[in-house]
Structure formats: structure tokens, C-alpha cells
């Protein structure tokens, strides 16, 4: 009870709790949020989904324009963290020249000064662009931090600072010490962050890759850079602190990465260059051990010759085309690793002082410098031809990554079909042969379109939709209703196609004896052995006229129904991308996605897939999308890659098959040129 006189309007208002509908705010926020960037136009045509109580959800559909589907070139937005590697590697080559100079192996010091300036120029340009990206596109930078390879590439920034500090030693000691502290502490913080993130979000076996060693290489390089200040108080302890944990972590990490490298499926071609970390890690460890212990004992020799063995292994892998892939910025990582192997090699030559070690050192150093020059040419060419700083349309490599490009194939083929329909409607043909050729092309396109759509709808109805319905019940109702309408129009189109190809269908329906008898009669008629009556000839002419008129009617009805059918299918695919695709990406685990993808690839007959696979591969706007489709197939069903290759060999043009075979070597038959063994 409340005592009389203690109640007031203010106290009553304080006791009232205002219940706010937070869902409405979330809806309004989603309504005004653009999921994509650039020009767009509003997409209408669907009843929005509703809450369980029936209250409608506000949705704003945006459809990608042709401009958005093109690849974009932008110096700031498309600046990648891996573009730091050219500046880093030229700084490493300059550090090699400086080490050779102070070991009295080269007479002049201007080469390392010049190469350090080149490295600073590359690094400065990249740093300015990426700093602008951090302010203008922070979400893209956060995506780099979340990427399973790019997040380790951020260690290249402190490594570059350490190399610039190494170049400034004995020349500008204050600058050298400042760069050392900045590079070593930032790399140490990054290492702790990456380790903490790995404990909180453990990586799967498929995400383990050699780029995880890059932060450890930075710590080893920081320990090696303390050589000038080891006489100062505390620097010896700091060097041991930087060296020992990183060395032990490398010993623990190296066997796991080696198991991943030799396990199936094979490492992606663009990530294989990071295998060179097996050269840099023992080499830097040997160099650090030598400056700390001041003795070239069995530990140094063991680490040094392990790096030599790893370097010879890299040569063998290079000769077997293991690193064969189009030029990318990651190729520069090999230059840094080989340059890191130069430091203990210089110390080994100084201790042995033989002609063999001198030739060995100079040959190794020539390879490092020549490789840096070659990659510089590729880099400048890619920048001039705008291949760098370009965002290509990308699809994930999940097992279900082939579903979205399948939609794009239907969109591309649909445009071509509508163009043929427009030609038939305009009827501006010079002769009947051109018209007939256009009709035949339309029939062939429609057969591929309807067959592919039938299989696509079948695995959606039987596999994908029931799985999505497990996570979000009721989400499939609209899609299933659209499927019913699409199937109704599809059956009508197939009926018209059968009517157009009636003669062929009848010929296929004859038995072998009937075909043989018909051929004998035709042969006898041609030789004059059997005379045709005038009545028979008139009946044949009449039947041909009737079939021609019925074929024309079927084509006219087909031309009338096709625009509505293709437009409806495009809207249905858009609905799936807006309401279903994100469920697959965000809710369904990757292992279950692989199981779902295998079920999808087993849906339909082999005859239907011999039509579907060439259809979706041929009708892609970008070759990269074709490769992504086959890569998704490789993730989901690696043991069937040669079967997919045989279907493509029979269904696509020869030059296209050769391009696909070069990009996906598993497509080639066994023991043929370019064949690649998956396991």
C-alpha cells in the first residue's frame, strides 16, 4: 500500500515504463539501408513477408543494374592490403645489398640506398591510398581483417618499417631506432591479436595456410634488427623475448601447415606462394640465433641447412609448375622470403670464406634481385593496364556458390532469347532461310533454357527449400507459388517446342524396322522402281502445308508467351536472392552446405546435366564466374571433376574448354597434357 499524500503525478509518471517497439525501428533501419552501392532502381512486385502475427515487414528491393554487374577500377576503394608487398620486398633487397656492403663483398653503397628509396616510394604510395581507404571505406578494411589470408598480410606493414629501420642503421640511428620500436611493437600487438582471435574463433583445417607464419617472421626480423643495440641495457632480453616465442610457435605451426599442404583438396594456386615461408622462418631463426649466441654451432647449422633444403624444394615445386598461376600481388612474397635467406648465407660465407660459398651467395642474390625486377615489370604493367585496383565480380567458394551464377546464366540467356523473339516479331528477314535459322536458334536456346530450369527447380524444390524451411519456416511459400506458375508456363513452352519439332519427334518414335522400311521405300522411289501416285503426292504436299502452318502458329504463340515467362523467372530468381540466399550463407554450416550441394548435383539425369552444365558455363558474362562454378563443384564433388570435364568437352566450344582446362586442371582426362591429380 502507498501512504496517502505520497502519491503525485510525477511519481506516477516515473513508475510508468514506456514499452517501445524496437522491431519497428529495425524495420525502418532496414528499409532505408542500401545493401549495395552505386546506381540502383527500385524493384517492385512482391508481397513483403510478414511476422507470425501477420504484421507486414517493410522491404525495399534493389535490383543490380548493368553498371553494377561490371567490374570496377578504383584506386582507393579497391586498394588491397597485399599491395604493400612490392615496397616491402624492395626494402628487403636493399637490406641485402647493405649487408653485402658491410661484409666487404661489394665496393659501393649506393645500390642499397637507391633500392631503399624505391621501396619507400612503393610503400608510401600504398600507405597513402590505404589510409584514405580506412577513412572513406572502413567497412572494406574490416573485411580485410576478417579475411582468412589478408588479416595475416597486415604484418607486412611492421615488417616494412623494420626493414626501413635496418637500412637507416649506422646512417641515421635516431630514425632507425624509432622505426624499430614502431615496427616491432606493432607487429607484436598484431601477433597477440591474431592469436587471441584464433583462440576465440578457431579456424578449421581448410583455413590453415602458410600465411599464418608472416607475423612470426616479423618478430624474428625484429629480433635480428637488434644487433646494433645489443650492448645497450635491456636489448638482449628484448631480442630473446622476440625470438624465442616466435621460434617455438613456428616449430609447432610448421607441421600442421605441412599436413594441410599435403592433404586434399590442394591449396588454392594464389595461396601456394606463401609456402616460401618455410624458407624464411628457419633462415631468420638461424640469423637471430647467431647474433644472440655469437657461435656458429649445430643449432645454427641445422636451421641454416633446413632453409637451404626448403629453398631447393621450392625450386623443385617451381619446375613442376606448382606455383603456375596468373600474376598476382602475392607473388612478391617469394622475394621477401628469399631475401631473408640471404642474411644467414652471408654469415656462413664469411665464416667459411671459400669460392664455392661466394658463388653460391652471388647466384642466390642474383636470383633475388632478378625476381624482384621481373615482378616489378609485371606490377607496373598491371597498374598501367588497370588490372590492379580492380574489383572483379566475385562469388564465394562455398559448395553452393554455383547457385547464384546459375541465375546469372538464366538472365543472360533470357536476354538473348528475347532478342530472337523481337527479331521474329519484327519479321525483317531477307528470305525464309534467315527466318528458319532464327527459329532454329530460338528452339535450341529454349531447349537448353527449359532443361536447365527444370533441373534447377527440381533440386530447389527437393533439397534447398526444405533445408531453408528448417531454419525459417514459412519462408518458402512465395517461392513455391512462383515455381508453380513458372512450371505451368514451362509446360506450355515445351508443348509448343514439341509441336514445332513434330516431324523429328515422329521420326524418333519409329522403331528400327519402320525406319529401315521407310528408307527402302525412299530408295526404290528414287530409282523409279515404285511409282508415286498423284494422290499420294497431293496428300504429302497438303500434310507439309498443314505442318508448316501449325509450326507457324506454334511459333507465334511461343513468341507471345516467352516475354512473360522470362520476366517472371527473373523476378522469381530475384526473390530467391533477397529472401533465401542470405539464409544459406549465414545460417547453414559449411559442412551441411557440402552435403546439400552433393544432393543438388545428384538431382536429375546425366542427359539433363549434359545440357545444363554447358548452358550455365556458356552464358556467363565473365570468365571468372565460370571458374568459380567449377571450383564450387570441386569443393562439393571433387571425385566427379573428370565427369564434369567430359560433359563440358561435349557441350562447349573447343577454345572455351581449353581455357577452363587451364584454369581447372582436374577437368582433363588422366595422363593427358595439363592433367592435374587432385589427390
PDB file of C-alpha atoms in Angstrom, residues 425-600:
ATOM      1  CA  UNK A 425       8.126 -10.217 -84.220  1.00  0.00           C
ATOM      2  CA  UNK A 426       9.675  -7.559 -86.479  1.00  0.00           C
ATOM      3  CA  UNK A 427       9.908 -10.123 -89.307  1.00  0.00           C
ATOM      4  CA  UNK A 428      12.594  -8.199 -91.177  1.00  0.00           C
ATOM      5  CA  UNK A 429      14.220 -11.188 -92.850  1.00  0.00           C
ATOM      6  CA  UNK A 430      15.580 -11.148 -96.363  1.00  0.00           C
ATOM      7  CA  UNK A 431      14.446 -14.692 -97.091  1.00  0.00           C
ATOM      8  CA  UNK A 432      12.869 -17.743 -95.497  1.00  0.00           C
ATOM      9  CA  UNK A 433      16.240 -19.293 -94.746  1.00  0.00           C
ATOM     10  CA  UNK A 434      17.167 -16.449 -92.374  1.00  0.00           C
ATOM     11  CA  UNK A 435      13.819 -16.759 -90.648  1.00  0.00           C
ATOM     12  CA  UNK A 436      14.207 -20.510 -90.321  1.00  0.00           C
ATOM     13  CA  UNK A 437      17.734 -20.102 -88.959  1.00  0.00           C
ATOM     14  CA  UNK A 438      16.460 -17.649 -86.348  1.00  0.00           C
ATOM     15  CA  UNK A 439      13.664 -20.064 -85.407  1.00  0.00           C
ATOM     16  CA  UNK A 440      16.109 -22.959 -85.059  1.00  0.00           C
ATOM     17  CA  UNK A 441      18.389 -20.876 -82.856  1.00  0.00           C
ATOM     18  CA  UNK A 442      15.422 -19.914 -80.684  1.00  0.00           C
ATOM     19  CA  UNK A 443      14.358 -23.549 -80.371  1.00  0.00           C
ATOM     20  CA  UNK A 444      17.888 -24.624 -79.370  1.00  0.00           C
ATOM     21  CA  UNK A 445      18.183 -21.838 -76.805  1.00  0.00           C
ATOM     22  CA  UNK A 446      14.779 -22.677 -75.341  1.00  0.00           C
ATOM     23  CA  UNK A 447      15.594 -26.369 -75.070  1.00  0.00           C
ATOM     24  CA  UNK A 448      18.728 -25.588 -73.073  1.00  0.00           C
ATOM     25  CA  UNK A 449      16.892 -22.977 -71.001  1.00  0.00           C
ATOM     26  CA  UNK A 450      13.913 -25.178 -70.112  1.00  0.00           C
ATOM     27  CA  UNK A 451      16.019 -28.274 -69.411  1.00  0.00           C
ATOM     28  CA  UNK A 452      18.379 -26.333 -67.165  1.00  0.00           C
ATOM     29  CA  UNK A 453      15.488 -24.588 -65.430  1.00  0.00           C
ATOM     30  CA  UNK A 454      13.756 -27.929 -64.832  1.00  0.00           C
ATOM     31  CA  UNK A 455      16.798 -29.421 -63.060  1.00  0.00           C
ATOM     32  CA  UNK A 456      17.448 -26.177 -61.192  1.00  0.00           C
ATOM     33  CA  UNK A 457      13.847 -26.044 -59.949  1.00  0.00           C
ATOM     34  CA  UNK A 458      13.930 -29.735 -59.072  1.00  0.00           C
ATOM     35  CA  UNK A 459      16.886 -29.502 -56.698  1.00  0.00           C
ATOM     36  CA  UNK A 460      15.461 -26.291 -55.244  1.00  0.00           C
ATOM     37  CA  UNK A 461      12.089 -27.923 -54.511  1.00  0.00           C
ATOM     38  CA  UNK A 462      13.517 -31.208 -53.231  1.00  0.00           C
ATOM     39  CA  UNK A 463      16.740 -30.108 -51.488  1.00  0.00           C
ATOM     40  CA  UNK A 464      17.256 -26.379 -50.962  1.00  0.00           C
ATOM     41  CA  UNK A 465      13.772 -25.211 -49.993  1.00  0.00           C
ATOM     42  CA  UNK A 466      13.142 -27.940 -47.384  1.00  0.00           C
ATOM     43  CA  UNK A 467      16.527 -27.168 -45.793  1.00  0.00           C
ATOM     44  CA  UNK A 468      15.835 -23.443 -45.631  1.00  0.00           C
ATOM     45  CA  UNK A 469      12.381 -24.189 -44.246  1.00  0.00           C
ATOM     46  CA  UNK A 470      14.062 -25.950 -41.310  1.00  0.00           C
ATOM     47  CA  UNK A 471      15.728 -22.700 -40.279  1.00  0.00           C
ATOM     48  CA  UNK A 472      12.984 -20.203 -41.161  1.00  0.00           C
ATOM     49  CA  UNK A 473       9.566 -21.884 -41.514  1.00  0.00           C
ATOM     50  CA  UNK A 474       7.168 -20.296 -43.967  1.00  0.00           C
ATOM     51  CA  UNK A 475       9.844 -18.561 -45.999  1.00  0.00           C
ATOM     52  CA  UNK A 476       9.260 -20.845 -48.980  1.00  0.00           C
ATOM     53  CA  UNK A 477       5.564 -20.215 -49.622  1.00  0.00           C
ATOM     54  CA  UNK A 478       6.026 -17.350 -52.059  1.00  0.00           C
ATOM     55  CA  UNK A 479       8.842 -19.132 -53.886  1.00  0.00           C
ATOM     56  CA  UNK A 480       6.793 -22.327 -54.218  1.00  0.00           C
ATOM     57  CA  UNK A 481       3.831 -20.377 -55.641  1.00  0.00           C
ATOM     58  CA  UNK A 482       6.131 -18.746 -58.165  1.00  0.00           C
ATOM     59  CA  UNK A 483       7.525 -22.173 -59.061  1.00  0.00           C
ATOM     60  CA  UNK A 484       4.007 -23.407 -59.842  1.00  0.00           C
ATOM     61  CA  UNK A 485       3.403 -20.528 -62.262  1.00  0.00           C
ATOM     62  CA  UNK A 486       6.828 -20.992 -63.859  1.00  0.00           C
ATOM     63  CA  UNK A 487       6.240 -24.741 -64.285  1.00  0.00           C
ATOM     64  CA  UNK A 488       2.843 -24.045 -65.887  1.00  0.00           C
ATOM     65  CA  UNK A 489       4.406 -21.706 -68.467  1.00  0.00           C
ATOM     66  CA  UNK A 490       7.307 -24.099 -68.904  1.00  0.00           C
ATOM     67  CA  UNK A 491       4.995 -26.971 -69.818  1.00  0.00           C
ATOM     68  CA  UNK A 492       3.230 -24.755 -72.362  1.00  0.00           C
ATOM     69  CA  UNK A 493       6.576 -23.804 -73.906  1.00  0.00           C
ATOM     70  CA  UNK A 494       7.636 -27.440 -74.096  1.00  0.00           C
ATOM     71  CA  UNK A 495       4.345 -28.318 -75.798  1.00  0.00           C
ATOM     72  CA  UNK A 496       4.944 -25.631 -78.421  1.00  0.00           C
ATOM     73  CA  UNK A 497       8.505 -26.868 -78.909  1.00  0.00           C
ATOM     74  CA  UNK A 498       7.251 -30.414 -79.440  1.00  0.00           C
ATOM     75  CA  UNK A 499       4.756 -29.130 -81.974  1.00  0.00           C
ATOM     76  CA  UNK A 500       7.457 -27.211 -83.838  1.00  0.00           C
ATOM     77  CA  UNK A 501       9.693 -30.281 -83.904  1.00  0.00           C
ATOM     78  CA  UNK A 502       6.853 -32.675 -84.663  1.00  0.00           C
ATOM     79  CA  UNK A 503       8.468 -34.295 -87.639  1.00  0.00           C
ATOM     80  CA  UNK A 504      11.635 -35.003 -85.702  1.00  0.00           C
ATOM     81  CA  UNK A 505       9.693 -36.375 -82.757  1.00  0.00           C
ATOM     82  CA  UNK A 506       7.721 -38.704 -85.008  1.00  0.00           C
ATOM     83  CA  UNK A 507      10.924 -39.864 -86.626  1.00  0.00           C
ATOM     84  CA  UNK A 508      12.414 -40.600 -83.228  1.00  0.00           C
ATOM     85  CA  UNK A 509       9.301 -42.544 -82.251  1.00  0.00           C
ATOM     86  CA  UNK A 510       9.607 -45.074 -85.130  1.00  0.00           C
ATOM     87  CA  UNK A 511      11.034 -48.486 -84.469  1.00  0.00           C
ATOM     88  CA  UNK A 512      14.166 -49.710 -86.215  1.00  0.00           C
ATOM     89  CA  UNK A 513      12.198 -51.875 -88.650  1.00  0.00           C
ATOM     90  CA  UNK A 514       9.907 -48.978 -89.605  1.00  0.00           C
ATOM     91  CA  UNK A 515      12.890 -46.732 -90.225  1.00  0.00           C
ATOM     92  CA  UNK A 516      14.537 -49.373 -92.376  1.00  0.00           C
ATOM     93  CA  UNK A 517      11.323 -49.974 -94.366  1.00  0.00           C
ATOM     94  CA  UNK A 518      10.878 -46.241 -94.925  1.00  0.00           C
ATOM     95  CA  UNK A 519      14.445 -45.934 -96.176  1.00  0.00           C
ATOM     96  CA  UNK A 520      13.941 -48.852 -98.573  1.00  0.00           C
ATOM     97  CA  UNK A 521      10.769 -47.316 -99.996  1.00  0.00           C
ATOM     98  CA  UNK A 522      12.518 -43.985-100.494  1.00  0.00           C
ATOM     99  CA  UNK A 523      15.423 -45.755-102.226  1.00  0.00           C
ATOM    100  CA  UNK A 524      13.059 -47.602-104.572  1.00  0.00           C
ATOM    101  CA  UNK A 525      11.195 -44.407-105.371  1.00  0.00           C
ATOM    102  CA  UNK A 526      14.428 -42.652-106.220  1.00  0.00           C
ATOM    103  CA  UNK A 527      15.388 -45.467-108.591  1.00  0.00           C
ATOM    104  CA  UNK A 528      11.960 -45.476-110.235  1.00  0.00           C
ATOM    105  CA  UNK A 529      11.142 -48.982-109.005  1.00  0.00           C
ATOM    106  CA  UNK A 530       7.978 -47.774-107.267  1.00  0.00           C
ATOM    107  CA  UNK A 531       5.836 -45.097-108.876  1.00  0.00           C
ATOM    108  CA  UNK A 532       4.114 -42.460-106.772  1.00  0.00           C
ATOM    109  CA  UNK A 533       0.515 -41.741-107.450  1.00  0.00           C
ATOM    110  CA  UNK A 534      -0.672 -38.186-107.908  1.00  0.00           C
ATOM    111  CA  UNK A 535      -2.992 -38.682-104.943  1.00  0.00           C
ATOM    112  CA  UNK A 536      -0.079 -39.612-102.681  1.00  0.00           C
ATOM    113  CA  UNK A 537       1.885 -36.580-103.827  1.00  0.00           C
ATOM    114  CA  UNK A 538      -1.035 -34.242-103.158  1.00  0.00           C
ATOM    115  CA  UNK A 539      -1.514 -35.751 -99.699  1.00  0.00           C
ATOM    116  CA  UNK A 540       2.167 -35.201 -98.900  1.00  0.00           C
ATOM    117  CA  UNK A 541       2.027 -31.580-100.080  1.00  0.00           C
ATOM    118  CA  UNK A 542      -1.099 -31.000 -98.024  1.00  0.00           C
ATOM    119  CA  UNK A 543       0.467 -32.568 -94.923  1.00  0.00           C
ATOM    120  CA  UNK A 544       3.578 -30.462 -95.337  1.00  0.00           C
ATOM    121  CA  UNK A 545       1.467 -27.320 -95.676  1.00  0.00           C
ATOM    122  CA  UNK A 546      -0.525 -28.251 -92.580  1.00  0.00           C
ATOM    123  CA  UNK A 547       2.653 -28.930 -90.595  1.00  0.00           C
ATOM    124  CA  UNK A 548       4.130 -25.620 -91.767  1.00  0.00           C
ATOM    125  CA  UNK A 549       1.016 -23.677 -90.775  1.00  0.00           C
ATOM    126  CA  UNK A 550       0.821 -25.421 -87.383  1.00  0.00           C
ATOM    127  CA  UNK A 551       4.527 -24.725 -86.851  1.00  0.00           C
ATOM    128  CA  UNK A 552       3.964 -21.038 -87.613  1.00  0.00           C
ATOM    129  CA  UNK A 553       1.044 -20.911 -85.183  1.00  0.00           C
ATOM    130  CA  UNK A 554       3.152 -22.557 -82.501  1.00  0.00           C
ATOM    131  CA  UNK A 555       5.963 -20.066 -83.058  1.00  0.00           C
ATOM    132  CA  UNK A 556       3.507 -17.177 -82.881  1.00  0.00           C
ATOM    133  CA  UNK A 557       2.100 -18.449 -79.574  1.00  0.00           C
ATOM    134  CA  UNK A 558       5.612 -19.084 -78.308  1.00  0.00           C
ATOM    135  CA  UNK A 559       6.660 -15.526 -79.144  1.00  0.00           C
ATOM    136  CA  UNK A 560       3.644 -14.288 -77.215  1.00  0.00           C
ATOM    137  CA  UNK A 561       4.285 -16.280 -74.022  1.00  0.00           C
ATOM    138  CA  UNK A 562       8.084 -16.027 -73.799  1.00  0.00           C
ATOM    139  CA  UNK A 563       8.472 -12.412 -72.546  1.00  0.00           C
ATOM    140  CA  UNK A 564       6.070 -13.063 -69.673  1.00  0.00           C
ATOM    141  CA  UNK A 565       7.781 -16.341 -68.830  1.00  0.00           C
ATOM    142  CA  UNK A 566      11.326 -14.943 -68.763  1.00  0.00           C
ATOM    143  CA  UNK A 567      10.287 -11.839 -66.850  1.00  0.00           C
ATOM    144  CA  UNK A 568       8.534 -13.980 -64.258  1.00  0.00           C
ATOM    145  CA  UNK A 569      11.553 -16.226 -63.897  1.00  0.00           C
ATOM    146  CA  UNK A 570      13.848 -13.217 -63.443  1.00  0.00           C
ATOM    147  CA  UNK A 571      11.583 -11.845 -60.722  1.00  0.00           C
ATOM    148  CA  UNK A 572      11.478 -15.255 -59.053  1.00  0.00           C
ATOM    149  CA  UNK A 573      15.278 -15.503 -59.048  1.00  0.00           C
ATOM    150  CA  UNK A 574      15.483 -12.023 -57.578  1.00  0.00           C
ATOM    151  CA  UNK A 575      13.070 -13.075 -54.843  1.00  0.00           C
ATOM    152  CA  UNK A 576      15.268 -16.068 -54.015  1.00  0.00           C
ATOM    153  CA  UNK A 577      18.373 -13.884 -53.824  1.00  0.00           C
ATOM    154  CA  UNK A 578      16.645 -11.429 -51.486  1.00  0.00           C
ATOM    155  CA  UNK A 579      14.958 -13.920 -49.165  1.00  0.00           C
ATOM    156  CA  UNK A 580      16.758 -17.264 -49.390  1.00  0.00           C
ATOM    157  CA  UNK A 581      20.411 -16.780 -50.360  1.00  0.00           C
ATOM    158  CA  UNK A 582      21.343 -14.993 -47.134  1.00  0.00           C
ATOM    159  CA  UNK A 583      19.815 -17.856 -45.142  1.00  0.00           C
ATOM    160  CA  UNK A 584      22.139 -20.288 -46.884  1.00  0.00           C
ATOM    161  CA  UNK A 585      25.174 -18.041 -46.347  1.00  0.00           C
ATOM    162  CA  UNK A 586      24.573 -17.027 -42.739  1.00  0.00           C
ATOM    163  CA  UNK A 587      22.738 -19.913 -41.095  1.00  0.00           C
ATOM    164  CA  UNK A 588      23.642 -23.197 -42.766  1.00  0.00           C
ATOM    165  CA  UNK A 589      27.103 -24.511 -41.702  1.00  0.00           C
ATOM    166  CA  UNK A 590      29.680 -25.200 -44.384  1.00  0.00           C
ATOM    167  CA  UNK A 591      29.706 -28.957 -43.787  1.00  0.00           C
ATOM    168  CA  UNK A 592      25.954 -29.127 -44.260  1.00  0.00           C
ATOM    169  CA  UNK A 593      26.259 -26.912 -47.341  1.00  0.00           C
ATOM    170  CA  UNK A 594      28.579 -29.508 -48.848  1.00  0.00           C
ATOM    171  CA  UNK A 595      26.031 -32.257 -48.182  1.00  0.00           C
ATOM    172  CA  UNK A 596      23.272 -30.133 -49.725  1.00  0.00           C
ATOM    173  CA  UNK A 597      25.431 -29.330 -52.763  1.00  0.00           C
ATOM    174  CA  UNK A 598      26.163 -33.029 -53.368  1.00  0.00           C
ATOM    175  CA  UNK A 599      22.440 -33.796 -53.261  1.00  0.00           C
ATOM    176  CA  UNK A 600      21.786 -30.983 -55.735  1.00  0.00           C
TER     177      UNK A 600
END
